[in-house]
Structure formats: C-alpha cells, structure tokens
Short mmCIF file of N, CA, C and O in Angstrom, two decimals:
data_model
loop_
_atom_site.label_atom_id
_atom_site.label_comp_id
_atom_site.label_asym_id
_atom_site.label_seq_id
_atom_site.Cartn_x
_atom_site.Cartn_y
_atom_site.Cartn_z
N MET A 155 -56.32 0.84 -5.83
CA MET A 155 -56.36 0.78 -4.03
C MET A 155 -55.06 0.03 -3.82
O MET A 155 -54.46 0.42 -2.73
N ILE A 156 -54.87 -1.06 -4.43
CA ILE A 156 -53.64 -1.97 -4.03
C ILE A 156 -52.34 -1.37 -4.14
O ILE A 156 -51.42 -1.52 -3.64
N GLY A 157 -52.42 -0.64 -5.30
CA GLY A 157 -51.29 0.13 -5.74
C GLY A 157 -50.82 1.16 -4.67
O GLY A 157 -49.68 1.24 -4.40
N ASN A 158 -51.73 1.87 -4.33
CA ASN A 158 -51.75 2.87 -3.23
C ASN A 158 -51.18 2.17 -1.79
O ASN A 158 -50.32 2.85 -1.19
N ILE A 159 -51.69 1.22 -1.54
CA ILE A 159 -51.17 0.52 -0.37
C ILE A 159 -49.56 -0.04 -0.43
O ILE A 159 -49.01 0.13 0.34
N LEU A 160 -49.59 -0.40 -1.74
CA LEU A 160 -47.97 -0.93 -1.94
C LEU A 160 -47.18 0.13 -1.87
O LEU A 160 -46.05 -0.05 -1.40
N LYS A 161 -47.57 1.31 -2.66
CA LYS A 161 -46.58 2.54 -2.52
C LYS A 161 -46.44 3.08 -1.14
O LYS A 161 -45.31 3.25 -0.58
N GLY A 162 -47.54 2.95 -0.33
CA GLY A 162 -47.30 3.25 1.15
C GLY A 162 -46.53 2.40 1.83
O GLY A 162 -45.58 2.83 2.81
N PHE A 163 -46.43 1.07 1.57
CA PHE A 163 -45.81 0.14 2.28
C PHE A 163 -44.31 0.44 1.97
O PHE A 163 -43.28 0.19 2.86
N ILE A 164 -43.96 0.43 0.76
CA ILE A 164 -42.69 0.71 0.23
C ILE A 164 -41.97 1.89 0.90
O ILE A 164 -41.01 1.97 1.19
N LEU A 165 -42.71 2.96 0.75
CA LEU A 165 -42.27 4.29 1.21
C LEU A 165 -42.07 4.12 2.91
O LEU A 165 -41.09 4.60 3.20
N GLY A 166 -43.01 3.58 3.63
CA GLY A 166 -42.67 3.22 4.81
C GLY A 166 -41.41 2.36 5.19
O GLY A 166 -40.70 2.71 6.04
N LEU A 167 -41.19 1.31 4.28
CA LEU A 167 -39.93 0.60 4.51
C LEU A 167 -38.98 1.43 4.24
O LEU A 167 -37.87 1.28 4.87
N LEU A 168 -38.86 2.10 3.09
CA LEU A 168 -37.57 3.07 2.82
C LEU A 168 -37.39 4.10 3.95
O LEU A 168 -36.17 4.21 4.38
N LEU A 169 -38.46 4.72 4.59
CA LEU A 169 -38.31 5.66 5.63
C LEU A 169 -37.65 4.93 7.01
O LEU A 169 -36.91 5.29 7.71
N PHE A 170 -38.07 3.69 7.07
CA PHE A 170 -37.68 2.95 8.32
C PHE A 170 -36.23 2.49 8.06
O PHE A 170 -35.30 2.62 9.02
N VAL A 171 -35.74 2.08 6.92
CA VAL A 171 -34.46 1.84 6.74
C VAL A 171 -33.57 3.06 6.64
O VAL A 171 -32.54 3.09 7.32
N PHE A 172 -34.10 4.27 6.38
CA PHE A 172 -33.31 5.42 6.44
C PHE A 172 -33.21 5.82 7.82
O PHE A 172 -31.96 6.22 8.33
N ALA A 173 -34.20 5.67 8.70
CA ALA A 173 -34.05 6.01 10.11
C ALA A 173 -33.27 5.13 10.81
O ALA A 173 -32.35 5.68 11.68
N CYS A 174 -33.05 3.70 10.39
CA CYS A 174 -32.26 2.85 11.28
C CYS A 174 -30.75 3.30 10.64
O CYS A 174 -29.90 3.27 11.66
N TYR A 175 -30.51 3.78 9.27
CA TYR A 175 -29.30 4.22 9.10
C TYR A 175 -28.77 5.55 9.86
O TYR A 175 -27.75 5.46 10.33
N VAL A 176 -29.63 6.53 10.18
CA VAL A 176 -29.15 7.49 10.89
C VAL A 176 -29.18 7.22 12.40
O VAL A 176 -28.23 7.92 12.84
N TRP A 177 -29.88 6.33 12.88
CA TRP A 177 -29.84 6.00 14.22
C TRP A 177 -28.36 5.25 14.54
O TRP A 177 -27.44 5.53 15.26
N PHE A 178 -28.10 4.28 13.47
CA PHE A 178 -26.69 3.71 13.51
C PHE A 178 -25.56 4.81 13.39
O PHE A 178 -24.51 4.59 14.13
N ARG A 179 -25.52 5.69 12.68
CA ARG A 179 -24.55 6.63 12.39
C ARG A 179 -24.37 7.38 13.39
O ARG A 179 -23.29 7.73 14.07
N LEU A 180 -25.49 7.90 14.39
CA LEU A 180 -25.31 8.60 15.57
C LEU A 180 -24.94 7.65 16.70
O LEU A 180 -24.17 8.19 17.58
N GLU A 181 -25.16 6.46 16.76
CA GLU A 181 -24.73 5.60 17.77
C GLU A 181 -23.26 5.38 17.64
O GLU A 181 -22.69 5.32 18.82
N ILE A 182 -22.75 5.24 16.56
CA ILE A 182 -21.25 5.02 16.49
C ILE A 182 -20.29 6.21 16.29
O ILE A 182 -19.20 6.09 16.20
N SER A 183 -20.94 7.41 16.39
CA SER A 183 -20.12 8.70 15.96
C SER A 183 -19.38 9.04 17.18
O SER A 183 -18.54 9.90 17.09
N HIS A 184 -19.56 8.43 18.38
CA HIS A 184 -18.66 8.65 19.56
C HIS A 184 -17.35 7.83 19.63
O HIS A 184 -16.66 7.85 20.77
N ILE A 185 -17.18 6.83 18.82
CA ILE A 185 -16.03 6.10 18.71
C ILE A 185 -15.24 5.98 17.73
O ILE A 185 -15.70 6.19 16.53
N GLU A 186 -13.90 6.07 17.81
CA GLU A 186 -12.87 6.26 16.93
C GLU A 186 -11.94 5.17 17.07
O GLU A 186 -11.41 5.04 18.08
N TYR A 187 -11.70 4.58 15.98
CA TYR A 187 -10.56 3.50 16.11
C TYR A 187 -9.48 3.73 15.29
O TYR A 187 -9.27 4.38 14.32
N VAL A 188 -8.27 3.69 16.10
CA VAL A 188 -6.77 4.35 15.64
C VAL A 188 -6.17 2.88 15.38
O VAL A 188 -5.87 2.21 16.56
N LYS A 189 -5.79 2.66 14.22
CA LYS A 189 -4.98 1.59 13.85
C LYS A 189 -3.54 1.95 13.75
O LYS A 189 -3.11 2.93 13.23
N VAL A 190 -2.64 1.33 14.49
CA VAL A 190 -1.26 1.46 14.72
C VAL A 190 -0.56 0.30 14.30
O VAL A 190 -1.07 -0.86 14.56
N LYS A 191 0.92 0.53 13.82
CA LYS A 191 1.71 -0.77 13.71
C LYS A 191 2.42 -1.21 14.96
O LYS A 191 2.34 -2.33 15.19
N ASN A 192 2.64 -0.19 15.73
CA ASN A 192 3.34 -0.51 17.17
C ASN A 192 2.41 0.07 18.30
O ASN A 192 2.32 1.21 18.53
N CYS A 193 1.92 -0.84 19.08
CA CYS A 193 1.00 -0.46 20.36
C CYS A 193 1.69 0.17 21.41
O CYS A 193 1.21 1.23 21.92
N GLU A 194 3.40 0.14 21.42
CA GLU A 194 3.85 0.77 22.44
C GLU A 194 3.83 2.44 22.46
O GLU A 194 3.90 2.82 23.46
N GLN A 195 3.97 2.87 21.09
CA GLN A 195 4.22 4.44 21.26
C GLN A 195 3.04 5.19 20.46
O GLN A 195 3.04 5.94 19.74
N ALA A 196 1.80 4.65 20.98
CA ALA A 196 0.43 4.90 20.40
C ALA A 196 -0.34 5.74 21.45
O ALA A 196 -1.49 6.39 21.00
N ALA A 197 0.05 5.90 22.73
CA ALA A 197 -0.87 6.57 23.50
C ALA A 197 -1.10 7.98 23.42
O ALA A 197 -2.00 8.63 23.51
N GLY A 198 0.16 8.80 23.04
CA GLY A 198 0.07 10.09 22.77
C GLY A 198 -0.64 10.39 21.39
O GLY A 198 -1.62 11.37 21.52
N GLN A 199 -0.60 9.60 20.61
CA GLN A 199 -1.36 9.85 19.32
C GLN A 199 -2.81 9.53 19.45
O GLN A 199 -3.79 10.24 18.83
N SER A 200 -3.10 8.51 20.30
CA SER A 200 -4.45 8.26 20.65
C SER A 200 -5.15 9.54 21.48
O SER A 200 -6.44 9.73 21.36
N LEU A 201 -4.54 9.95 22.32
CA LEU A 201 -5.17 11.00 23.11
C LEU A 201 -5.32 12.25 22.42
O LEU A 201 -6.35 13.05 22.65
N LYS A 202 -4.47 12.48 21.39
CA LYS A 202 -4.88 13.64 20.65
C LYS A 202 -6.05 13.33 19.67
O LYS A 202 -6.71 14.28 19.20
N ALA A 203 -6.17 12.23 19.25
CA ALA A 203 -7.14 11.76 18.42
C ALA A 203 -8.48 11.85 19.42
O ALA A 203 -9.64 12.33 18.96
N LEU A 204 -8.53 11.46 20.59
CA LEU A 204 -9.80 11.67 21.51
C LEU A 204 -9.94 13.38 21.55
O LEU A 204 -10.98 13.56 21.51
N SER A 205 -8.92 14.16 21.91
CA SER A 205 -9.15 15.59 21.88
C SER A 205 -9.81 16.11 20.51
O SER A 205 -10.76 16.83 20.82
N ASN A 206 -9.32 15.68 19.54
CA ASN A 206 -10.04 16.06 18.17
C ASN A 206 -11.58 15.54 18.17
O ASN A 206 -12.42 16.29 17.61
N LEU A 207 -11.69 14.26 18.66
CA LEU A 207 -13.05 13.78 18.53
C LEU A 207 -14.20 14.57 19.32
O LEU A 207 -15.11 14.94 19.06
N VAL A 208 -13.58 15.00 20.46
CA VAL A 208 -14.33 15.91 21.46
C VAL A 208 -14.64 17.13 21.09
O VAL A 208 -15.56 17.85 21.03
N LYS A 209 -13.49 17.60 20.53
CA LYS A 209 -13.38 19.21 19.79
C LYS A 209 -14.35 19.26 18.78
O LYS A 209 -15.02 20.22 18.44
N ASP A 210 -14.31 18.26 17.72
CA ASP A 210 -15.18 18.32 16.58
C ASP A 210 -16.59 17.86 16.69
O ASP A 210 -17.48 17.58 15.82
N SER A 211 -16.94 17.53 18.06
CA SER A 211 -18.39 16.90 18.22
C SER A 211 -19.30 18.04 18.12
O SER A 211 -19.25 19.05 18.91
N TRP A 212 -20.32 17.87 17.33
CA TRP A 212 -21.39 18.74 17.21
C TRP A 212 -22.52 18.31 17.98
O TRP A 212 -23.38 19.20 18.47
N PHE A 213 -22.52 17.07 18.56
CA PHE A 213 -23.64 16.62 19.52
C PHE A 213 -22.95 15.99 20.69
O PHE A 213 -22.18 14.98 20.68
N GLU A 214 -23.18 16.34 21.80
CA GLU A 214 -22.88 16.15 23.02
C GLU A 214 -23.28 14.71 23.44
O GLU A 214 -24.44 14.33 23.52
N ARG A 215 -22.25 13.75 23.52
CA ARG A 215 -22.41 12.42 23.78
C ARG A 215 -22.33 12.19 25.23
O ARG A 215 -21.68 12.86 26.02
N LYS A 216 -22.78 11.10 25.80
CA LYS A 216 -22.60 10.38 26.91
C LYS A 216 -20.83 10.43 27.35
O LYS A 216 -20.72 10.79 28.35
N HIS A 217 -20.43 9.83 26.33
CA HIS A 217 -18.85 9.62 26.36
C HIS A 217 -18.27 9.48 25.04
O HIS A 217 -19.05 9.21 24.10
N ASN A 218 -17.13 9.97 24.85
CA ASN A 218 -16.36 9.51 23.59
C ASN A 218 -15.40 8.74 23.88
O ASN A 218 -14.45 8.65 24.87
N ASP A 219 -15.11 7.71 22.82
CA ASP A 219 -14.09 6.66 23.00
C ASP A 219 -13.00 6.52 21.97
O ASP A 219 -13.39 6.82 20.74
N VAL A 220 -11.94 6.26 22.23
CA VAL A 220 -10.91 6.05 21.10
C VAL A 220 -10.17 4.58 21.58
O VAL A 220 -9.86 4.28 22.57
N GLU A 221 -10.50 3.73 20.61
CA GLU A 221 -9.96 2.47 20.73
C GLU A 221 -8.68 2.21 19.91
O GLU A 221 -8.76 2.56 18.61
N VAL A 222 -7.53 1.78 20.47
CA VAL A 222 -6.32 1.53 19.60
C VAL A 222 -6.19 0.16 19.17
O VAL A 222 -6.27 -0.71 20.18
N LEU A 223 -6.02 -0.15 18.03
CA LEU A 223 -5.84 -1.50 17.49
C LEU A 223 -4.60 -1.61 16.70
O LEU A 223 -4.11 -0.78 15.95
N SER A 224 -4.00 -2.84 17.02
CA SER A 224 -2.87 -3.21 16.01
C SER A 224 -3.18 -4.61 15.73
O SER A 224 -4.05 -4.78 14.57
N ASP A 225 -2.74 -5.83 16.05
CA ASP A 225 -3.14 -7.06 15.71
C ASP A 225 -4.39 -7.40 16.61
O ASP A 225 -5.35 -8.25 16.12
N GLY A 226 -4.70 -6.70 17.56
CA GLY A 226 -5.72 -6.73 18.42
C GLY A 226 -6.00 -5.34 19.26
O GLY A 226 -5.18 -4.46 19.08
N PRO A 227 -6.60 -5.56 20.19
CA PRO A 227 -6.87 -4.42 20.94
C PRO A 227 -5.58 -3.79 21.79
O PRO A 227 -5.11 -4.77 22.51
N CYS A 228 -5.10 -2.63 21.78
CA CYS A 228 -4.10 -2.27 22.68
C CYS A 228 -4.27 -1.55 23.91
O CYS A 228 -3.90 -1.94 24.88
N MET A 229 -5.01 -0.33 23.40
CA MET A 229 -5.41 0.49 24.76
C MET A 229 -6.61 1.22 24.27
O MET A 229 -7.20 1.08 23.26
N PHE A 230 -7.39 1.91 25.37
CA PHE A 230 -8.46 2.73 25.12
C PHE A 230 -8.44 3.83 25.99
O PHE A 230 -7.84 4.08 27.01
N PHE A 231 -9.00 4.90 25.59
CA PHE A 231 -9.40 6.09 26.23
C PHE A 231 -10.85 6.47 26.18
O PHE A 231 -11.57 6.09 25.29
N MET A 232 -11.62 6.47 27.34
CA MET A 232 -13.18 7.05 27.26
C MET A 232 -12.97 8.36 28.04
O MET A 232 -12.44 8.45 29.15
N PHE A 233 -13.87 9.36 27.58
CA PHE A 233 -13.99 10.70 27.98
C PHE A 233 -15.58 10.87 28.27
O PHE A 233 -16.08 10.91 27.59
N TYR A 234 -15.87 11.10 29.63
CA TYR A 234 -17.27 11.52 29.91
C TYR A 234 -17.16 13.02 30.00
O TYR A 234 -16.53 13.51 30.99
N GLN A 235 -17.86 13.77 29.28
CA GLN A 235 -18.03 15.11 29.34
C GLN A 235 -18.51 15.75 30.76
O GLN A 235 -18.14 16.71 31.13
N LYS A 236 -19.75 15.29 30.87
CA LYS A 236 -20.59 15.75 31.98
C LYS A 236 -19.83 15.56 33.33
O LYS A 236 -19.74 16.59 33.90
N PRO A 237 -19.33 14.46 33.88
CA PRO A 237 -18.68 14.58 35.08
C PRO A 237 -17.46 14.78 35.12
O PRO A 237 -16.85 15.38 35.84
N GLY A 238 -16.92 14.98 33.76
CA GLY A 238 -15.32 15.43 33.40
C GLY A 238 -14.66 14.33 33.84
O GLY A 238 -13.76 14.53 34.80
N VAL A 239 -14.53 13.12 33.40
CA VAL A 239 -13.71 12.07 33.64
C VAL A 239 -12.98 11.29 32.48
O VAL A 239 -13.53 11.19 31.57
N LEU A 240 -11.80 11.07 32.47
CA LEU A 240 -11.18 10.30 31.55
C LEU A 240 -10.77 8.96 32.00
O LEU A 240 -10.01 8.88 33.07
N TYR A 241 -11.02 7.92 31.29
CA TYR A 241 -10.47 6.53 31.69
C TYR A 241 -9.52 6.33 30.57
O TYR A 241 -9.56 6.24 29.48
N PHE A 242 -8.48 5.56 31.09
CA PHE A 242 -7.43 4.97 30.35
C PHE A 242 -6.88 3.62 30.70
O PHE A 242 -6.96 3.21 31.82
N GLY A 243 -6.63 2.75 29.62
CA GLY A 243 -6.15 1.25 30.20
C GLY A 243 -5.90 0.68 28.87
O GLY A 243 -5.98 1.00 27.85
N GLN A 244 -5.30 -0.66 29.32
CA GLN A 244 -4.98 -1.40 28.11
C GLN A 244 -6.20 -2.08 27.44
O GLN A 244 -6.38 -2.05 26.27
N GLU A 245 -6.99 -2.87 28.14
CA GLU A 245 -8.20 -3.44 27.89
C GLU A 245 -9.07 -3.03 28.87
O GLU A 245 -8.91 -3.09 30.16
N LYS A 246 -10.50 -3.03 28.71
CA LYS A 246 -11.37 -2.77 29.69
C LYS A 246 -11.35 -3.87 30.64
O LYS A 246 -11.94 -3.52 31.90
N THR A 247 -10.97 -4.98 30.52
CA THR A 247 -10.99 -6.02 31.49
C THR A 247 -9.67 -6.12 32.29
O THR A 247 -9.75 -7.18 33.08
N SER A 248 -8.60 -5.56 31.90
CA SER A 248 -7.28 -5.82 32.51
C SER A 248 -7.29 -5.14 33.77
O SER A 248 -7.99 -4.16 34.11
N GLY A 249 -6.16 -5.21 34.38
CA GLY A 249 -5.76 -4.55 35.82
C GLY A 249 -5.36 -2.88 35.54
O GLY A 249 -5.27 -2.34 36.33
N TYR A 250 -4.91 -2.93 34.40
CA TYR A 250 -4.36 -1.58 33.98
C TYR A 250 -5.27 -0.59 33.46
O TYR A 250 -5.76 -0.61 32.43
N LEU A 251 -6.13 -0.04 34.51
CA LEU A 251 -7.07 0.87 34.25
C LEU A 251 -6.91 2.09 35.22
O LEU A 251 -6.76 1.87 36.40
N ILE A 252 -6.98 3.37 34.65
CA ILE A 252 -6.92 4.61 35.46
C ILE A 252 -8.00 5.62 35.06
O ILE A 252 -8.34 5.75 34.10
N GLY A 253 -8.47 6.26 36.03
CA GLY A 253 -9.47 7.23 35.92
C GLY A 253 -9.30 8.53 36.58
O GLY A 253 -8.52 8.56 37.61
N VAL A 254 -9.26 9.47 35.80
CA VAL A 254 -8.78 10.90 36.28
C VAL A 254 -9.91 11.91 35.89
O VAL A 254 -10.54 11.94 35.05
N ALA A 255 -10.15 12.59 37.02
CA ALA A 255 -11.07 13.70 36.92
C ALA A 255 -10.51 14.96 36.11
O ALA A 255 -9.43 15.29 36.32
N MET A 256 -11.12 15.23 34.96
CA MET A 256 -10.65 16.16 33.89
C MET A 256 -11.64 16.86 33.17
O MET A 256 -12.58 16.12 32.80
N THR A 257 -11.54 18.30 33.00
CA THR A 257 -12.62 19.11 32.09
C THR A 257 -12.24 18.77 30.79
O THR A 257 -11.14 18.23 30.33
N THR A 258 -13.11 19.23 29.88
CA THR A 258 -12.63 19.23 28.52
C THR A 258 -11.72 20.16 28.17
O THR A 258 -10.57 19.54 27.52
N SER A 259 -11.46 21.30 28.67
CA SER A 259 -10.28 22.22 28.40
C SER A 259 -9.12 21.60 28.88
O SER A 259 -7.95 21.76 28.30
N GLU A 260 -9.13 20.92 29.98
CA GLU A 260 -7.79 20.06 30.59
C GLU A 260 -7.58 19.10 29.58
O GLU A 260 -6.21 18.93 29.33
N LEU A 261 -8.32 18.36 28.97
CA LEU A 261 -8.00 17.35 27.83
C LEU A 261 -7.54 17.94 26.83
O LEU A 261 -6.47 17.37 26.27
N HIS A 262 -7.91 18.98 26.36
CA HIS A 262 -7.20 19.61 25.19
C HIS A 262 -5.90 20.21 25.48
O HIS A 262 -4.99 19.93 24.48
N GLN A 263 -5.63 20.71 26.50
CA GLN A 263 -4.50 21.25 26.91
C GLN A 263 -3.40 19.97 27.03
O GLN A 263 -2.22 20.05 26.71
N ILE A 264 -3.83 18.96 27.80
CA ILE A 264 -3.02 17.91 27.87
C ILE A 264 -2.62 17.37 26.43
O ILE A 264 -1.37 16.85 26.17
N ALA A 265 -3.42 17.12 25.67
CA ALA A 265 -3.36 16.61 24.41
C ALA A 265 -2.31 17.48 23.48
O ALA A 265 -1.54 17.05 22.68
N ASP A 266 -2.41 18.79 23.83
CA ASP A 266 -1.64 19.79 22.96
C ASP A 266 -0.16 19.76 23.44
O ASP A 266 0.85 20.10 22.70
N THR A 267 0.03 19.35 24.80
CA THR A 267 1.47 19.35 25.44
C THR A 267 2.19 18.16 25.34
O THR A 267 3.56 18.15 25.45
N ILE A 268 1.58 17.02 25.11
CA ILE A 268 2.26 15.61 25.33
C ILE A 268 2.83 15.21 23.87
O ILE A 268 2.54 15.78 22.87
N SER A 269 3.87 14.56 24.16
CA SER A 269 4.33 14.13 22.57
C SER A 269 3.45 12.95 21.91
O SER A 269 2.90 12.33 22.46
N VAL A 270 3.66 13.10 20.58
CA VAL A 270 2.85 12.19 19.93
C VAL A 270 3.04 10.55 20.00
O VAL A 270 2.39 9.76 19.96
N ASP A 271 4.49 10.48 20.18
CA ASP A 271 4.97 9.27 20.26
C ASP A 271 5.13 8.54 21.63
O ASP A 271 5.99 7.92 22.06
N MET A 272 4.34 9.25 22.55
CA MET A 272 4.28 8.66 24.13
C MET A 272 3.93 7.26 24.41
O MET A 272 2.89 6.99 23.68
N ASP A 273 4.63 6.63 24.85
CA ASP A 273 4.06 5.20 25.03
C ASP A 273 3.06 4.96 26.25
O ASP A 273 2.78 5.99 26.94
N PHE A 274 2.55 3.67 26.41
CA PHE A 274 1.63 3.37 27.26
C PHE A 274 2.05 3.61 28.72
O PHE A 274 1.29 4.30 29.63
N GLN A 275 3.29 3.20 29.11
CA GLN A 275 3.81 3.18 30.28
C GLN A 275 3.92 4.74 30.82
O GLN A 275 3.56 5.11 31.90
N LYS A 276 4.46 5.60 29.93
CA LYS A 276 4.69 6.82 30.36
C LYS A 276 3.33 7.64 30.47
O LYS A 276 3.20 8.20 31.58
N MET A 277 2.31 7.29 29.69
CA MET A 277 1.14 7.81 29.71
C MET A 277 0.30 7.19 31.06
O MET A 277 -0.27 8.24 31.63
N TYR A 278 0.40 6.01 31.30
CA TYR A 278 -0.05 5.53 32.66
C TYR A 278 0.40 6.34 33.94
O TYR A 278 -0.17 6.57 34.64
N ASP A 279 1.92 6.46 33.76
CA ASP A 279 2.38 7.09 34.95
C ASP A 279 2.10 8.54 35.20
O ASP A 279 1.76 9.14 36.16
N TYR A 280 2.06 9.32 34.00
CA TYR A 280 1.55 10.58 33.97
C TYR A 280 0.23 10.93 34.34
O TYR A 280 -0.17 11.77 35.13
N LEU A 281 -0.68 10.12 34.06
CA LEU A 281 -2.12 10.19 34.55
C LEU A 281 -2.31 9.53 36.03
O LEU A 281 -3.15 10.12 36.67
N LEU A 282 -1.42 8.72 36.42
CA LEU A 282 -1.47 8.27 37.66
C LEU A 282 -1.06 9.43 38.59
O LEU A 282 -1.73 9.45 39.86
N VAL A 283 -0.19 10.24 38.20
CA VAL A 283 0.21 11.36 39.03
C VAL A 283 -0.97 12.31 39.28
O VAL A 283 -1.44 13.00 40.18
N ARG A 284 -1.68 12.32 38.03
CA ARG A 284 -3.01 13.33 37.94
C ARG A 284 -3.96 12.72 38.77
O ARG A 284 -4.89 13.62 39.44
N ALA A 285 -4.11 11.38 38.73
CA ALA A 285 -5.14 10.80 39.37
C ALA A 285 -5.14 10.91 40.90
O ALA A 285 -6.08 10.72 41.72
N LYS A 286 -3.89 10.85 41.50
CA LYS A 286 -3.60 10.99 42.87
C LYS A 286 -4.30 12.51 43.42
O LYS A 286 -4.92 12.71 44.42
N ALA A 287 -4.06 13.56 42.54
CA ALA A 287 -4.62 14.74 42.77
C ALA A 287 -6.13 15.01 42.67
O ALA A 287 -6.81 15.68 43.19
N LYS A 288 -6.56 14.39 41.52
CA LYS A 288 -7.82 14.42 41.09
C LYS A 288 -8.28 13.05 40.81
O LYS A 288 -8.56 12.71 39.60
N PRO A 289 -8.71 12.05 41.75
CA PRO A 289 -9.31 10.85 41.55
C PRO A 289 -10.72 10.91 40.61
O PRO A 289 -11.32 11.55 41.23
N ALA A 290 -10.89 9.94 39.90
CA ALA A 290 -12.28 9.71 39.35
C ALA A 290 -12.96 8.45 40.01
O ALA A 290 -12.37 7.73 40.58
N PRO A 291 -14.25 8.75 39.95
CA PRO A 291 -15.16 7.57 40.56
C PRO A 291 -14.88 6.15 39.71
O PRO A 291 -14.47 6.27 38.60
N SER A 292 -15.01 5.22 40.50
CA SER A 292 -14.78 3.82 39.85
C SER A 292 -15.93 3.67 38.85
O SER A 292 -16.98 4.35 39.06
N HIS A 293 -15.56 2.69 37.78
CA HIS A 293 -16.70 2.78 36.80
C HIS A 293 -16.61 1.31 36.40
O HIS A 293 -15.61 0.72 36.28
N HIS A 294 -17.91 0.74 36.12
CA HIS A 294 -17.98 -0.42 35.32
C HIS A 294 -18.15 -0.38 33.93
O HIS A 294 -19.02 0.36 33.59
N PHE A 295 -17.63 -0.92 32.95
CA PHE A 295 -17.48 -0.94 31.52
C PHE A 295 -18.41 -2.13 31.12
O PHE A 295 -18.29 -3.26 31.46
#
C-alpha cells in the first residue's frame, strides 16, 4: 500500500518536472540571443536572425525577439506577428527606439535585401524612413 503511494508520488513528481521543462522550453523559444564581437555592424545580422526565427517558427508566438549581446546588451529587435509591428532599438529603456508597421512577408523581404554588416545607425535611419510611411503604435516594454 505504501509502495503504491510512493510510486504514484514519484511518478507525479517526474511528470511535474517534465511539464515544467516543456513549459520553460516553449516560454523561451521566441527569444534568440546573438553574440557578436562588435556591436556596430550587427544590425543586419540580427535582422536576418529574426527573419529566420519567424520563418522557422512552428508555434505562432505573441512576439519574437532577438537580443544582440557583446560585453552587454547592444540592440534588440521585437516582431509582433498579429498586429504586424517591428520594434528596434539599442536598449528597451533608451531613447533610441523605433516602431514600424510591417507584415511577416515584408520582414523577410527586408532581411533578404539588406547587407549582413549593416550598422545600428544605418538600420535606424532605414527604419525611420519606413516608420514615417507606416508608423507603429507606441508600446511599453
């Protein structure tokens, strides 16, 4: 009797640990960290990584993130598929933040056409021109 209770408890505990692991993997599957040596020329590479993350996604997420890291955080991309919005900036708390209304196909098209070694300022200027034509709603992170 006690053996059956102990087996049930251990089986329940293992099932709980497995469910927590699956939940954790699903929870972080929308974030990709790109480590670079030089933050200056990583914007193009990061946008391509975001495009691949969205393209290879089997599970539609609320948003997909790419965080670029060197010695610390360099820049980030956040892409919300449902409203079709791309956010780009240095840090989420910095003043350099831009939002552009963009569909998934436009994201892939831009990622295919830009240079891999595009720097932050060129990417910011490029997206600023697009944001004037298609502004995104403001967002709190």
